XYZ file of C-alpha atoms in Angstrom:
750
model
C 57.386 5.721 -10.287
C 57.410 8.115 -7.439
C 56.656 10.561 -10.702
C 53.412 8.477 -11.130
C 52.669 8.405 -8.035
C 52.379 12.238 -7.673
C 50.708 12.312 -10.849
C 47.539 9.833 -9.828
C 47.349 12.024 -5.883
C 47.027 15.470 -7.752
C 44.573 14.090 -10.433
C 42.700 12.076 -7.761
C 42.916 15.978 -5.307
C 41.451 17.140 -8.260
C 38.757 14.934 -8.169
C 37.342 15.155 -4.381
C 38.080 18.803 -5.088
C 35.598 18.787 -8.424
C 33.498 16.707 -6.541
C 32.813 19.022 -3.196
C 32.416 21.894 -5.327
C 28.861 20.198 -6.578
C 28.585 19.060 -3.140
C 25.515 20.883 -1.632
C 25.499 23.589 1.488
C 22.456 24.574 3.043
C 22.456 28.088 4.977
C 19.353 28.806 7.684
C 18.365 32.032 8.116
C 16.763 31.806 11.623
C 14.365 34.621 13.248
C 15.762 37.473 14.729
C 14.742 35.322 18.405
C 15.835 31.755 17.757
C 20.362 31.471 17.939
C 20.349 27.869 17.119
C 18.512 24.750 15.837
C 17.855 21.615 17.310
C 20.651 19.040 16.642
C 17.404 16.408 15.214
C 17.187 19.633 12.840
C 20.923 20.016 11.948
C 20.741 16.008 11.318
C 18.294 16.341 8.800
C 19.981 19.062 7.532
C 23.364 17.153 6.657
C 20.958 14.535 5.582
C 19.521 15.809 2.993
C 23.050 17.056 1.839
C 24.241 13.396 1.662
C 21.571 12.177 -0.545
C 21.042 15.044 -3.145
C 23.644 14.279 -6.202
C 25.213 16.351 -7.944
C 23.954 17.335 -11.151
C 20.514 18.463 -8.716
C 23.331 20.491 -6.404
C 24.425 22.497 -9.403
C 20.869 23.365 -10.114
C 20.708 25.240 -6.607
C 24.889 26.784 -7.150
C 25.917 23.845 -4.555
C 23.513 26.377 -2.089
C 20.295 25.617 -0.475
C 18.555 28.832 1.372
C 16.082 27.523 4.013
C 14.591 31.632 5.322
C 12.471 31.040 8.589
C 12.436 34.844 9.343
C 9.431 35.648 6.888
C 6.050 36.217 8.672
C 4.230 32.991 10.280
C 1.679 31.620 8.728
C -0.847 28.875 10.592
C 1.395 25.930 11.508
C -1.022 23.170 11.809
C -0.058 19.749 10.265
C -2.998 17.737 9.837
C -4.029 14.746 7.777
C -4.570 15.073 4.327
C -8.112 14.078 4.790
C -8.588 17.495 6.766
C -6.830 19.590 4.930
C -8.846 18.464 1.757
C -12.025 19.150 3.677
C -11.067 22.252 5.287
C -10.459 22.703 1.513
C -13.586 21.272 0.173
C -16.587 21.602 2.327
C -18.387 19.136 0.108
C -17.309 15.640 1.347
C -20.735 13.140 1.171
C -19.129 11.135 3.665
C -16.415 12.273 5.763
C -16.968 9.651 8.369
C -16.017 6.573 5.816
C -12.930 7.974 4.529
C -10.563 7.278 7.542
C -6.812 8.349 8.197
C -4.460 6.535 6.109
C -7.827 6.459 3.000
C -8.116 2.781 3.837
C -11.198 0.975 2.557
C -12.627 3.981 0.438
C -15.113 2.058 -1.998
C -16.940 5.176 -3.083
C -15.808 7.376 -5.286
C -18.012 10.063 -4.758
C -15.905 10.214 -1.107
C -12.273 11.157 -3.374
C -11.820 14.577 -4.233
C -9.029 16.461 -5.217
C -8.184 20.105 -3.332
C -8.557 23.556 -4.758
C -4.976 24.383 -4.159
C -1.801 22.756 -2.945
C -2.044 23.309 1.310
C 1.715 22.389 1.547
C 2.330 25.715 0.874
C 1.963 26.810 4.428
C 4.792 24.997 5.346
C 7.870 25.544 2.423
C 8.139 27.744 -0.614
C 10.012 28.023 -3.817
C 8.807 31.760 -3.900
C 10.463 31.864 -7.867
C 8.834 29.010 -8.380
C 5.052 28.935 -6.778
C 4.369 32.782 -7.447
C 2.414 32.611 -4.007
C 4.211 35.152 -1.578
C 5.006 38.904 -2.031
C 8.040 40.199 -3.473
C 8.856 37.142 -5.791
C 11.516 38.892 -7.809
C 13.865 39.225 -4.615
C 14.193 35.594 -4.206
C 16.936 33.030 -6.305
C 15.537 29.648 -7.488
C 17.602 28.171 -4.096
C 15.805 30.515 -1.955
C 13.073 28.378 -0.028
C 10.671 29.801 2.346
C 9.914 27.953 5.333
C 7.073 28.100 7.975
C 8.504 29.371 11.521
C 6.314 26.544 13.378
C 8.929 23.708 12.325
C 11.566 25.769 14.820
C 9.039 25.171 17.872
C 10.032 23.101 20.340
C 6.366 22.554 21.604
C 5.734 18.774 22.031
C 2.540 17.742 20.071
C 1.361 14.057 18.762
C 2.235 14.141 14.843
C -0.741 13.139 12.735
C -0.218 8.770 12.569
C -1.410 8.967 8.954
C 2.286 10.039 7.427
C 3.401 6.882 8.722
C 2.837 4.640 5.757
C 4.981 8.142 3.917
C 7.980 7.020 6.662
C 6.803 10.857 8.388
C 7.192 10.243 12.281
C 7.943 13.522 13.253
C 7.473 17.394 12.172
C 11.018 17.206 11.190
C 10.688 13.979 9.085
C 7.375 16.253 7.596
C 9.705 19.206 6.644
C 12.736 16.890 5.261
C 10.012 15.861 3.004
C 9.012 19.203 2.074
C 12.030 20.295 1.436
C 13.251 17.608 -1.107
C 10.136 17.731 -2.854
C 10.723 21.954 -3.800
C 14.227 20.670 -4.699
C 12.287 17.634 -7.217
C 10.043 20.627 -8.543
C 13.001 22.582 -9.190
C 14.692 19.525 -10.967
C 11.508 19.084 -13.195
C 11.856 22.838 -14.382
C 15.503 23.700 -14.503
C 16.876 20.130 -15.367
C 19.027 19.830 -18.367
C 17.360 17.613 -20.722
C 19.281 13.985 -22.144
C 16.286 13.750 -24.651
C 16.449 15.836 -28.079
C 12.714 15.403 -28.018
C 11.921 16.899 -24.791
C 13.960 19.784 -25.395
C 11.732 20.382 -28.531
C 9.340 20.413 -26.502
C 10.668 23.624 -24.464
C 8.064 22.646 -21.678
C 7.898 24.379 -18.092
C 7.554 21.703 -16.228
C 9.818 19.068 -18.516
C 9.200 15.780 -16.885
C 6.042 15.623 -15.257
C 3.832 17.293 -18.096
C 5.306 14.414 -20.410
C 2.997 11.769 -22.095
C 5.412 9.128 -20.319
C 5.562 10.180 -17.019
C 1.747 11.317 -16.740
C 0.656 7.588 -17.886
C 3.475 6.129 -15.959
C 0.769 7.294 -12.849
C -1.982 6.972 -14.489
C -3.658 10.300 -15.356
C -5.746 10.400 -17.848
C -5.895 11.080 -21.915
C -8.427 13.552 -22.288
C -6.203 16.148 -23.326
C -4.875 18.582 -26.017
C -1.513 17.031 -26.926
C -1.055 20.374 -29.354
C -0.347 22.405 -26.890
C 4.009 21.981 -26.704
C 4.614 23.852 -23.579
C 2.231 22.117 -21.395
C 0.847 19.175 -23.450
C -2.007 19.111 -20.311
C -3.837 21.995 -21.089
C -4.673 21.779 -16.853
C -4.003 18.018 -14.945
C -6.785 15.681 -15.542
C -6.509 13.298 -12.994
C -8.596 9.293 -13.731
C -9.086 9.561 -9.846
C -6.267 7.191 -8.274
C -7.960 6.365 -4.759
C -6.095 8.016 -1.898
C -5.709 4.874 -0.268
C -2.983 3.622 -2.875
C -1.040 6.729 -2.498
C 2.033 7.788 -1.774
C -0.293 11.029 -0.505
C -3.615 12.189 -1.279
C -2.142 15.451 -2.354
C -0.601 13.204 -5.457
C -4.004 13.970 -7.123
C -3.518 17.668 -6.690
C -1.147 18.099 -9.580
C 0.825 16.203 -12.236
C 4.078 18.317 -10.431
C 2.958 17.615 -6.992
C 2.748 14.159 -7.904
C 6.629 14.160 -9.533
C 8.096 16.094 -6.554
C 6.618 13.330 -4.299
C 7.949 10.474 -5.801
C 11.804 12.391 -6.322
C 11.574 12.673 -2.810
C 11.258 9.110 -1.998
C 13.388 8.240 -4.400
C 15.957 10.140 -2.732
C 15.317 9.685 0.461
C 13.032 5.916 0.812
C 15.470 2.536 0.462
C 12.454 0.729 -0.253
C 11.325 2.682 -2.943
C 12.864 0.452 -5.649
C 10.644 -1.925 -4.150
C 7.300 0.012 -3.267
C 7.601 1.869 -6.820
C 9.578 -0.188 -9.004
C 8.556 1.024 -12.471
C 8.493 4.729 -10.913
C 12.029 4.023 -9.896
C 13.487 2.797 -12.959
C 11.766 6.314 -14.414
C 13.572 8.486 -12.312
C 17.259 6.439 -12.268
C 16.515 6.598 -16.271
C 16.164 10.337 -16.539
C 18.533 11.300 -13.280
C 20.870 9.024 -14.088
C 21.773 8.156 -10.783
C 21.439 5.436 -8.160
C 20.524 6.306 -5.076
C 22.011 3.943 -1.803
C 23.606 2.879 -4.610
C 20.598 0.197 -5.252
C 19.992 -0.238 -9.462
C 17.087 -2.475 -8.400
C 14.799 -4.165 -6.086
C 16.782 -7.543 -4.868
C 14.085 -9.154 -3.131
C 10.965 -7.974 -5.047
C 8.314 -9.555 -4.597
C 6.753 -10.110 -8.485
C 3.483 -11.749 -8.015
C 0.476 -10.995 -8.386
C -3.209 -12.643 -7.286
C -6.023 -13.817 -9.097
C -8.453 -14.495 -6.550
C -7.233 -14.068 -2.992
C -8.870 -16.352 -1.258
C -8.418 -19.114 -3.186
C -4.595 -17.695 -3.505
C -4.576 -18.332 -7.694
C -1.140 -16.169 -7.744
C 0.704 -14.858 -11.234
C 4.285 -14.021 -11.383
C 5.414 -11.244 -13.110
C 8.974 -11.839 -12.851
C 10.458 -10.288 -15.846
C 13.035 -13.155 -16.421
C 10.032 -15.174 -17.505
C 8.000 -13.049 -19.564
C 10.077 -12.832 -23.088
C 7.084 -11.087 -25.190
C 4.213 -8.770 -24.471
C 0.983 -8.611 -26.662
C -1.949 -6.914 -27.329
C -4.830 -9.392 -27.154
C -7.813 -8.381 -28.604
C -11.376 -10.087 -28.232
C -14.003 -9.965 -31.250
C -17.322 -8.247 -30.716
C -19.755 -9.832 -28.359
C -23.431 -10.072 -27.985
C -23.556 -7.850 -25.096
C -23.979 -3.887 -25.572
C -20.643 -3.515 -23.376
C -18.566 -5.625 -25.289
C -19.970 -5.056 -28.652
C -16.864 -2.953 -29.867
C -14.731 -6.377 -28.758
C -12.268 -6.139 -25.167
C -8.367 -5.148 -24.930
C -6.660 -7.163 -22.745
C -2.476 -8.017 -22.966
C -0.789 -11.493 -23.398
C 2.052 -11.918 -21.388
C 3.911 -14.717 -23.140
C 5.543 -17.147 -20.204
C 9.062 -18.819 -21.509
C 10.163 -21.460 -18.772
C 14.101 -22.452 -18.869
C 15.229 -23.937 -21.887
C 11.832 -22.682 -24.080
C 13.456 -20.953 -27.267
C 10.888 -17.334 -27.960
C 8.760 -19.341 -30.578
C 8.338 -22.173 -28.142
C 6.620 -20.057 -25.751
C 4.282 -18.559 -28.289
C 3.484 -22.097 -29.256
C 3.011 -22.898 -25.556
C 0.022 -20.531 -24.550
C -1.247 -22.866 -21.191
C 1.131 -21.017 -18.948
C 0.904 -16.905 -20.426
C -0.807 -14.396 -18.579
C -3.505 -12.577 -19.572
C -3.766 -8.980 -17.603
C -7.031 -7.218 -18.413
C -8.547 -3.712 -16.492
C -12.417 -4.615 -15.825
C -14.690 -2.629 -13.606
C -14.579 -4.317 -10.143
C -18.396 -5.101 -9.994
C -18.932 -5.287 -5.735
C -22.651 -5.633 -5.978
C -24.824 -8.446 -5.599
C -25.715 -7.956 -9.622
C -24.116 -5.658 -12.328
C -26.158 -2.428 -12.896
C -25.493 -1.419 -16.325
C -26.019 2.163 -15.114
C -23.351 2.221 -12.696
C -20.573 1.174 -14.865
C -22.011 3.936 -18.053
C -21.434 6.915 -15.323
C -18.124 5.553 -12.855
C -19.407 4.038 -10.028
C -17.549 1.064 -9.848
C -13.445 1.222 -9.854
C -11.415 0.189 -12.203
C -9.275 -2.619 -11.350
C -5.852 -4.850 -13.296
C -7.723 -8.627 -13.464
C -5.476 -11.670 -14.301
C -5.916 -15.446 -15.700
C -5.047 -17.658 -17.496
C -4.809 -17.953 -21.216
C -6.504 -21.183 -21.092
C -9.515 -19.764 -19.063
C -9.772 -16.812 -21.709
C -9.982 -19.141 -24.104
C -12.836 -20.899 -23.197
C -14.409 -17.923 -22.136
C -14.074 -15.969 -25.339
C -13.136 -19.268 -28.063
C -16.355 -21.354 -26.842
C -18.644 -19.875 -24.408
C -18.188 -16.254 -26.043
C -18.274 -17.698 -29.743
C -15.437 -14.578 -30.090
C -11.799 -14.531 -31.618
C -8.724 -13.998 -29.732
C -6.163 -12.178 -31.369
C -2.614 -11.449 -30.327
C -0.627 -8.641 -31.449
C 2.894 -8.668 -30.490
C 4.360 -4.868 -29.127
C 7.828 -4.302 -30.130
C 9.584 -3.615 -26.904
C 13.691 -3.426 -26.159
C 14.090 -5.349 -22.556
C 14.305 -2.316 -21.041
C 9.981 -1.188 -21.621
C 9.511 -4.505 -20.999
C 10.604 -4.886 -17.762
C 9.342 -1.513 -17.321
C 5.788 -2.430 -18.369
C 5.765 -5.548 -15.798
C 7.162 -3.723 -12.754
C 4.454 -0.994 -13.858
C 1.917 -3.484 -13.665
C 3.115 -4.888 -10.371
C 2.903 -1.281 -8.992
C -1.021 -0.706 -10.660
C -2.076 -4.480 -9.445
C -1.428 -2.806 -5.701
C -1.831 0.948 -6.479
C -4.110 1.898 -9.449
C -8.081 2.155 -8.142
C -9.515 4.189 -10.500
C -13.013 5.204 -11.965
C -14.530 2.653 -14.516
C -16.687 4.694 -16.916
C -18.620 1.922 -20.005
C -17.812 5.042 -22.847
C -14.411 7.022 -21.252
C -12.706 5.432 -19.159
C -12.723 1.690 -20.620
C -10.501 -1.729 -21.019
C -9.290 -0.103 -24.261
C -8.338 3.418 -22.556
C -6.420 1.943 -19.591
C -5.115 -0.103 -22.017
C -3.988 2.356 -23.904
C -2.850 4.107 -21.067
C -0.703 1.688 -19.970
C 1.341 1.432 -22.789
C 1.583 5.377 -23.062
C 3.121 4.676 -19.841
C 6.020 2.197 -20.635
C 8.119 3.079 -23.312
C 10.818 4.111 -21.180
C 13.499 4.399 -23.910
C 11.622 6.421 -25.915
C 9.503 9.489 -24.605
C 8.348 10.349 -28.175
C 6.954 6.993 -29.095
C 4.492 7.634 -25.532
C 3.650 10.691 -27.587
C 2.809 9.638 -30.523
C 0.753 7.172 -29.348
C -1.312 9.737 -26.805
C -1.096 12.088 -29.954
C -2.551 8.970 -31.651
C -4.689 6.838 -29.273
C -5.743 9.829 -26.635
C -9.210 9.977 -27.320
C -9.927 7.082 -28.675
C -12.382 4.729 -26.923
C -12.816 0.922 -27.951
C -11.037 -1.833 -28.911
C -12.086 -1.370 -32.477
C -11.031 2.041 -33.123
C -7.514 1.734 -31.283
C -6.232 -1.194 -33.735
C -8.131 0.986 -36.285
C -6.200 4.074 -35.651
C -2.763 2.119 -35.202
C -3.452 0.798 -38.761
C -4.152 4.042 -40.338
C -1.100 5.134 -38.883
C 1.343 2.698 -40.953
C 1.049 5.039 -43.432
C 1.353 8.203 -41.816
C 4.843 10.333 -42.395
C 3.935 11.567 -38.674
C 3.975 8.698 -36.969
C 6.959 6.830 -39.031
C 8.881 6.552 -35.280
C 6.201 4.083 -33.570
C 4.897 2.345 -36.823
C 6.763 -0.496 -36.165
C 5.607 -0.923 -32.927
C 2.722 -3.040 -33.198
C 2.999 -6.164 -35.454
C -0.053 -6.006 -37.615
C 1.071 -9.030 -39.787
C -1.630 -11.065 -36.958
C -3.945 -9.542 -38.147
C -4.171 -11.102 -41.563
C -6.700 -13.653 -41.570
C -5.808 -14.984 -44.935
C -2.295 -16.357 -43.330
C -3.911 -18.743 -40.853
C -0.924 -21.096 -41.234
C 1.679 -18.345 -40.163
C -0.163 -16.899 -37.569
C -2.191 -20.015 -35.761
C -0.190 -18.957 -32.295
C -1.282 -15.505 -32.718
C -5.190 -16.319 -33.430
C -7.287 -18.565 -31.726
C -10.269 -18.936 -33.408
C -14.057 -18.804 -32.004
C -15.820 -22.326 -32.256
C -18.805 -20.266 -33.891
C -17.933 -21.541 -37.611
C -17.657 -25.140 -36.464
C -20.776 -24.761 -34.575
C -22.403 -22.817 -37.425
C -21.552 -25.773 -40.256
C -23.211 -28.699 -37.420
C -26.370 -26.217 -37.249
C -26.045 -26.480 -40.868
C -25.965 -30.152 -40.866
C -28.929 -30.950 -38.327
C -30.951 -27.932 -39.705
C -30.276 -26.726 -43.502
C -33.696 -24.366 -43.395
C -32.630 -22.494 -40.974
C -32.138 -18.973 -42.000
C -30.517 -15.616 -40.483
C -32.274 -13.575 -38.617
C -30.986 -10.073 -39.886
C -33.279 -8.020 -36.726
C -30.717 -5.192 -35.188
C -32.572 -6.578 -31.585
C -30.692 -9.690 -31.630
C -27.396 -8.722 -29.898
C -28.482 -5.431 -28.463
C -31.940 -3.922 -27.892
C -32.860 -0.158 -28.635
C -32.906 0.443 -25.114
C -29.753 0.032 -24.705
C -29.193 2.346 -28.301
C -31.316 5.173 -26.777
C -29.446 5.048 -23.450
C -26.139 5.355 -25.549
C -27.276 7.531 -27.593
C -28.287 9.951 -24.778
C -25.082 9.518 -23.178
C -22.698 10.290 -26.421
C -24.819 13.546 -26.195
C -24.371 14.744 -22.932
C -20.943 14.373 -22.655
C -19.995 15.637 -26.457
C -18.210 12.571 -27.464
C -17.588 11.692 -31.029
C -20.642 9.357 -32.167
C -18.399 7.847 -35.218
C -16.780 6.365 -32.390
C -19.645 3.783 -31.359
C -21.129 2.811 -34.765
C -22.415 -0.376 -34.287
C -20.294 -3.203 -36.533
C -21.953 -5.529 -38.465
C -24.329 -8.174 -36.694
C -22.496 -11.498 -36.529
C -24.143 -14.834 -38.454
C -26.514 -15.997 -35.492
C -27.527 -19.515 -36.433
C -25.874 -20.948 -33.646
C -28.016 -18.439 -31.027
C -31.110 -19.331 -32.520
C -30.594 -23.180 -32.667
C -29.699 -23.247 -29.027
C -33.262 -21.069 -28.054
C -35.005 -24.423 -29.113
C -36.443 -26.522 -27.039
C -34.378 -29.592 -26.234
C -36.899 -32.306 -27.788
C -36.263 -30.152 -30.945
C -33.233 -30.451 -30.807
C -33.133 -34.118 -30.333
C -35.371 -35.007 -32.830
C -33.484 -33.297 -35.340
C -30.478 -35.283 -33.925
C -32.392 -38.292 -34.739
C -33.019 -37.430 -38.315
C -29.194 -36.702 -38.907
C -27.731 -39.816 -37.491
C -30.101 -42.022 -38.846
C -28.357 -42.382 -41.988
C -24.550 -40.568 -40.952
C -24.030 -41.688 -37.324
C -20.773 -40.587 -37.819
C -21.760 -37.313 -36.329
C -22.821 -38.537 -32.946
C -19.636 -37.235 -31.406
C -19.506 -33.726 -32.937
C -23.415 -32.722 -31.968
C -21.579 -33.031 -28.681
C -19.713 -29.859 -29.237
C -23.099 -28.463 -29.925
C -24.762 -29.630 -27.040
C -21.402 -28.593 -24.489
C -22.179 -25.369 -25.842
C -25.811 -25.003 -25.326
C -24.643 -26.344 -21.458
C -22.007 -23.884 -20.802
C -24.766 -21.311 -21.751
C -26.760 -22.262 -19.449
C -24.362 -22.707 -16.695
C -23.139 -19.140 -17.140
C -26.138 -18.220 -17.387
C -26.954 -19.606 -13.926
C -23.425 -18.520 -12.490
C -24.058 -14.540 -13.366
C -28.276 -14.806 -12.123
C -27.834 -17.595 -9.240
C -27.858 -14.735 -6.576
C -29.035 -11.610 -8.317
C -32.367 -14.327 -8.833
C -32.180 -15.025 -5.019
C -32.577 -11.477 -4.017
C -35.446 -10.733 -6.126
C -37.271 -13.684 -4.473
C -40.014 -12.509 -2.042
C -39.412 -13.512 1.558
C -36.112 -15.786 0.863
C -35.282 -18.544 2.717
C -32.630 -18.740 5.687
C -30.370 -20.638 3.378
C -31.099 -18.046 0.599
C -30.128 -15.283 3.506
C -27.129 -17.134 4.175
C -25.680 -17.717 1.028
C -25.840 -13.795 0.405
C -24.837 -12.888 3.366
C -21.758 -15.258 2.781
C -21.460 -13.887 -0.813
C -21.457 -10.283 0.409
C -18.134 -10.987 2.306
C -16.181 -12.332 -0.352
C -16.697 -10.007 -3.123
C -15.219 -7.262 -0.583
C -12.237 -9.195 -0.442
C -10.031 -8.108 -3.827
C -10.807 -4.397 -2.965
C -9.713 -4.641 0.368
C -6.074 -5.547 -1.132
C -5.829 -2.449 -1.492
C -6.018 -0.823 1.382
C -2.173 -2.083 2.932
C -0.770 0.224 5.549
C 2.038 1.012 3.403
C 2.078 2.637 -0.484
C 3.166 0.706 -3.542
C 3.892 -3.076 -4.002
C 3.464 -4.718 -0.293
C 6.469 -6.950 0.573
C 6.227 -11.266 1.028
C 5.488 -10.890 4.467
C 2.892 -8.099 4.077
C 0.695 -10.045 1.986
C 1.089 -13.064 3.795
C -0.016 -11.135 7.247
C -2.777 -9.834 4.765
C -3.554 -13.346 3.700
C -3.647 -14.391 6.809
C -5.802 -11.869 8.332
C -8.053 -12.289 5.332
C -8.549 -16.029 5.834
C -9.612 -15.472 9.182
C -12.257 -12.599 8.798
C -14.078 -13.935 5.933
C -13.819 -17.701 7.076
C -17.192 -19.278 6.285
C -18.372 -21.601 8.454
C -20.353 -24.834 6.213
C -23.341 -23.131 7.974
C -22.804 -19.978 5.997
C -23.295 -21.558 2.910
C -24.818 -25.985 3.034
C -28.225 -25.391 1.917
C -28.965 -28.942 4.177
C -27.635 -31.598 6.501
C -27.013 -33.566 3.469
C -24.541 -31.782 1.853
C -20.814 -30.701 3.683
C -17.691 -30.214 2.893
C -14.993 -32.596 2.263
C -12.647 -32.680 5.812
C -9.217 -31.901 4.794
C -10.025 -30.862 1.017
C -8.208 -27.369 0.394
C -11.518 -24.660 0.039
C -11.714 -22.637 -2.979
C -13.844 -19.934 -1.086
C -15.194 -18.187 -4.483
C -16.086 -21.194 -6.414
C -17.406 -23.213 -3.093
C -19.429 -20.192 -3.149
C -20.687 -20.203 -6.485
C -21.286 -23.402 -6.869
C -23.929 -23.461 -3.621
C -25.346 -19.915 -5.004
C -25.833 -22.022 -8.294
C -27.526 -25.070 -5.753
C -29.775 -22.737 -4.148
C -30.663 -20.937 -7.870
C -31.518 -24.522 -8.848
C -34.015 -24.604 -5.684
C -35.754 -22.143 -6.521
C -36.245 -22.121 -10.546
C -36.318 -25.903 -10.771
C -37.239 -26.270 -14.489
C -32.872 -24.998 -14.222
C -31.659 -28.133 -12.901
C -34.263 -30.288 -14.950
C -32.527 -28.965 -17.839
C -29.374 -29.352 -17.025
C -30.071 -32.723 -16.313
C -31.554 -33.771 -19.216
C -28.443 -31.965 -21.466
C -26.176 -33.867 -19.480
C -27.701 -37.042 -20.353
C -28.456 -36.262 -24.046
C -24.577 -35.510 -23.984
C -24.548 -39.026 -22.429
C -26.363 -40.458 -25.093
C -24.443 -38.851 -28.373
C -21.240 -39.916 -26.904
C -22.367 -43.479 -26.694
C -24.458 -43.861 -29.604
C -21.736 -45.081 -32.391
C -22.122 -48.455 -30.330
C -26.284 -47.827 -28.839
C -27.519 -46.302 -31.944
C -30.791 -44.789 -29.607
C -30.739 -41.748 -28.535
C -32.500 -40.249 -25.620
C -32.611 -37.530 -22.577
């Protein structure tokens, strides 16, 4: 027993020696006139030693040398906006950009510095190659600005508080850890054989997985193995939602900032849960013993003023599908629309039951955030609108696309591992609160955003992310993405991703097996009714039915200017348009046709309500989309009109302001609660703001859905301005009532 004890102690001692041999040591070289460092700085160095893991310490030969003795360059810690402004003088409206970059709505105000301006503070000469006598310095030497040793008391810029920097000592610690991150990025021993095969200088930051996880664009050349990005291309993420705007300088800088926060911020797992998962994976290490956030805020909002919430708890969501909407009438929807469907499973439900019971399913889609009174297609083409994630209910999407838009919805399962599904959901949380890109109708739209999102989700297989990038990196439309995925199925080069998407759900012949994956348009049903009512109605083949020549001319001009592949924008076949033609008939003519049919076939009365309901929804949608813009265009608007417009302006800002928290990443529940309270107080609309007269009032004690209420009041205003709308809606409502009662009354009126 005593012998075993001696053996155990010996093994434990060897383990401690081994562990200690990997611990980081820090050597400080001071200027000649400086003998000591401050107590605060020594504590900071001790802290760095405690947070740097052994595998990182080994890259530095277990020793970090911080040399303060070199020449002092300019030392003045400034806010990033000032650094950028000093470097780039073309900021158009600098007064709109506050220290914390909150409320940056104009994307012309977002700039990226021409160089990394923090190099004046801390530099690794062997990596950065911007100091003299580079070859004299080994990898573990950092040159530090003498200004950090100064005991001068100065006010530290408050813009760094969101990143948890409260003093220049905090700032120095961040710079040191970031540079260690760059060393790890270039010199770490890779676990992935695929990543090893690429032989990139910047091993992790240049990978497709990280770049898409961090929302960098796909306009790149993946055939260059050394650096697939051929120069970093950022999709302009607003600085308001970055830890530091300097993340927008390069992929490596962004990687190093995350590296620092991963090691040094206990809240990082809650603020950036997806990025935390990524670093934990590549480093095989969990700082502070935190595997994941225990109190993660998993809620996102469909609307902030009506508090419409969606819970993205990974335990509730069992499958993730691509949700593809068929082509629509408008120019901006002619190639379909790409979204994601999150299949929600409540307790006691199995996977197949969940897919069938889709009422609770959540739909995520990237859309242009239009804060204007009316959408401007030119702005959409030239990137003047933010691109944001919008959540919705599956039932609402069916109403929007199947019933009103007469477009099919097809659900294509993505074969994620459990880990990848969680990363997808965590990335959704991050991007809902932190991503604000530029929406370009042709080059950064729902398809490209969704493709990029997928590429940043395959944590278990960097190769899948790479191949998807190679396959879809230049695909610009939803229909084009599906077409490319189909073609790759039989291509040996893409064998590792051929089972990533379940394309069997696209088989229209197998309707029974795929009934839970295809939500059909109402068009076939309505076409049959139109054929019964007016058999002589022929299909109009005019190419201007859906898109006018002006749209095509604009589209062709942009394709030529941007040097895009015109084949990606081939106009799809025009659909059978008898339903639209019938809907355009005057109501008197429709009633005449209905009477003729019902005289001998009274059983069709209830079926005809489907046709009139479609026509009514189309009119209501037209009113909703045009009510405010029509009010704007009225000469000399009434005081009532002005009140509605002013209220509308307030409400439309609420969504974009959710990206203005005074901290980075996913906000805590307490932060959201405080934000909602502030928002309700700031945008609370009085009765007089939206009522049109003394006879209209809001019910006391009623839970007020601000946005719906505002739309309704806007509609009422539009009806007053354009009374024929109100009259037509009333006639359709009367006709619907008459059709429902026809089996009893045998009469039809409107």
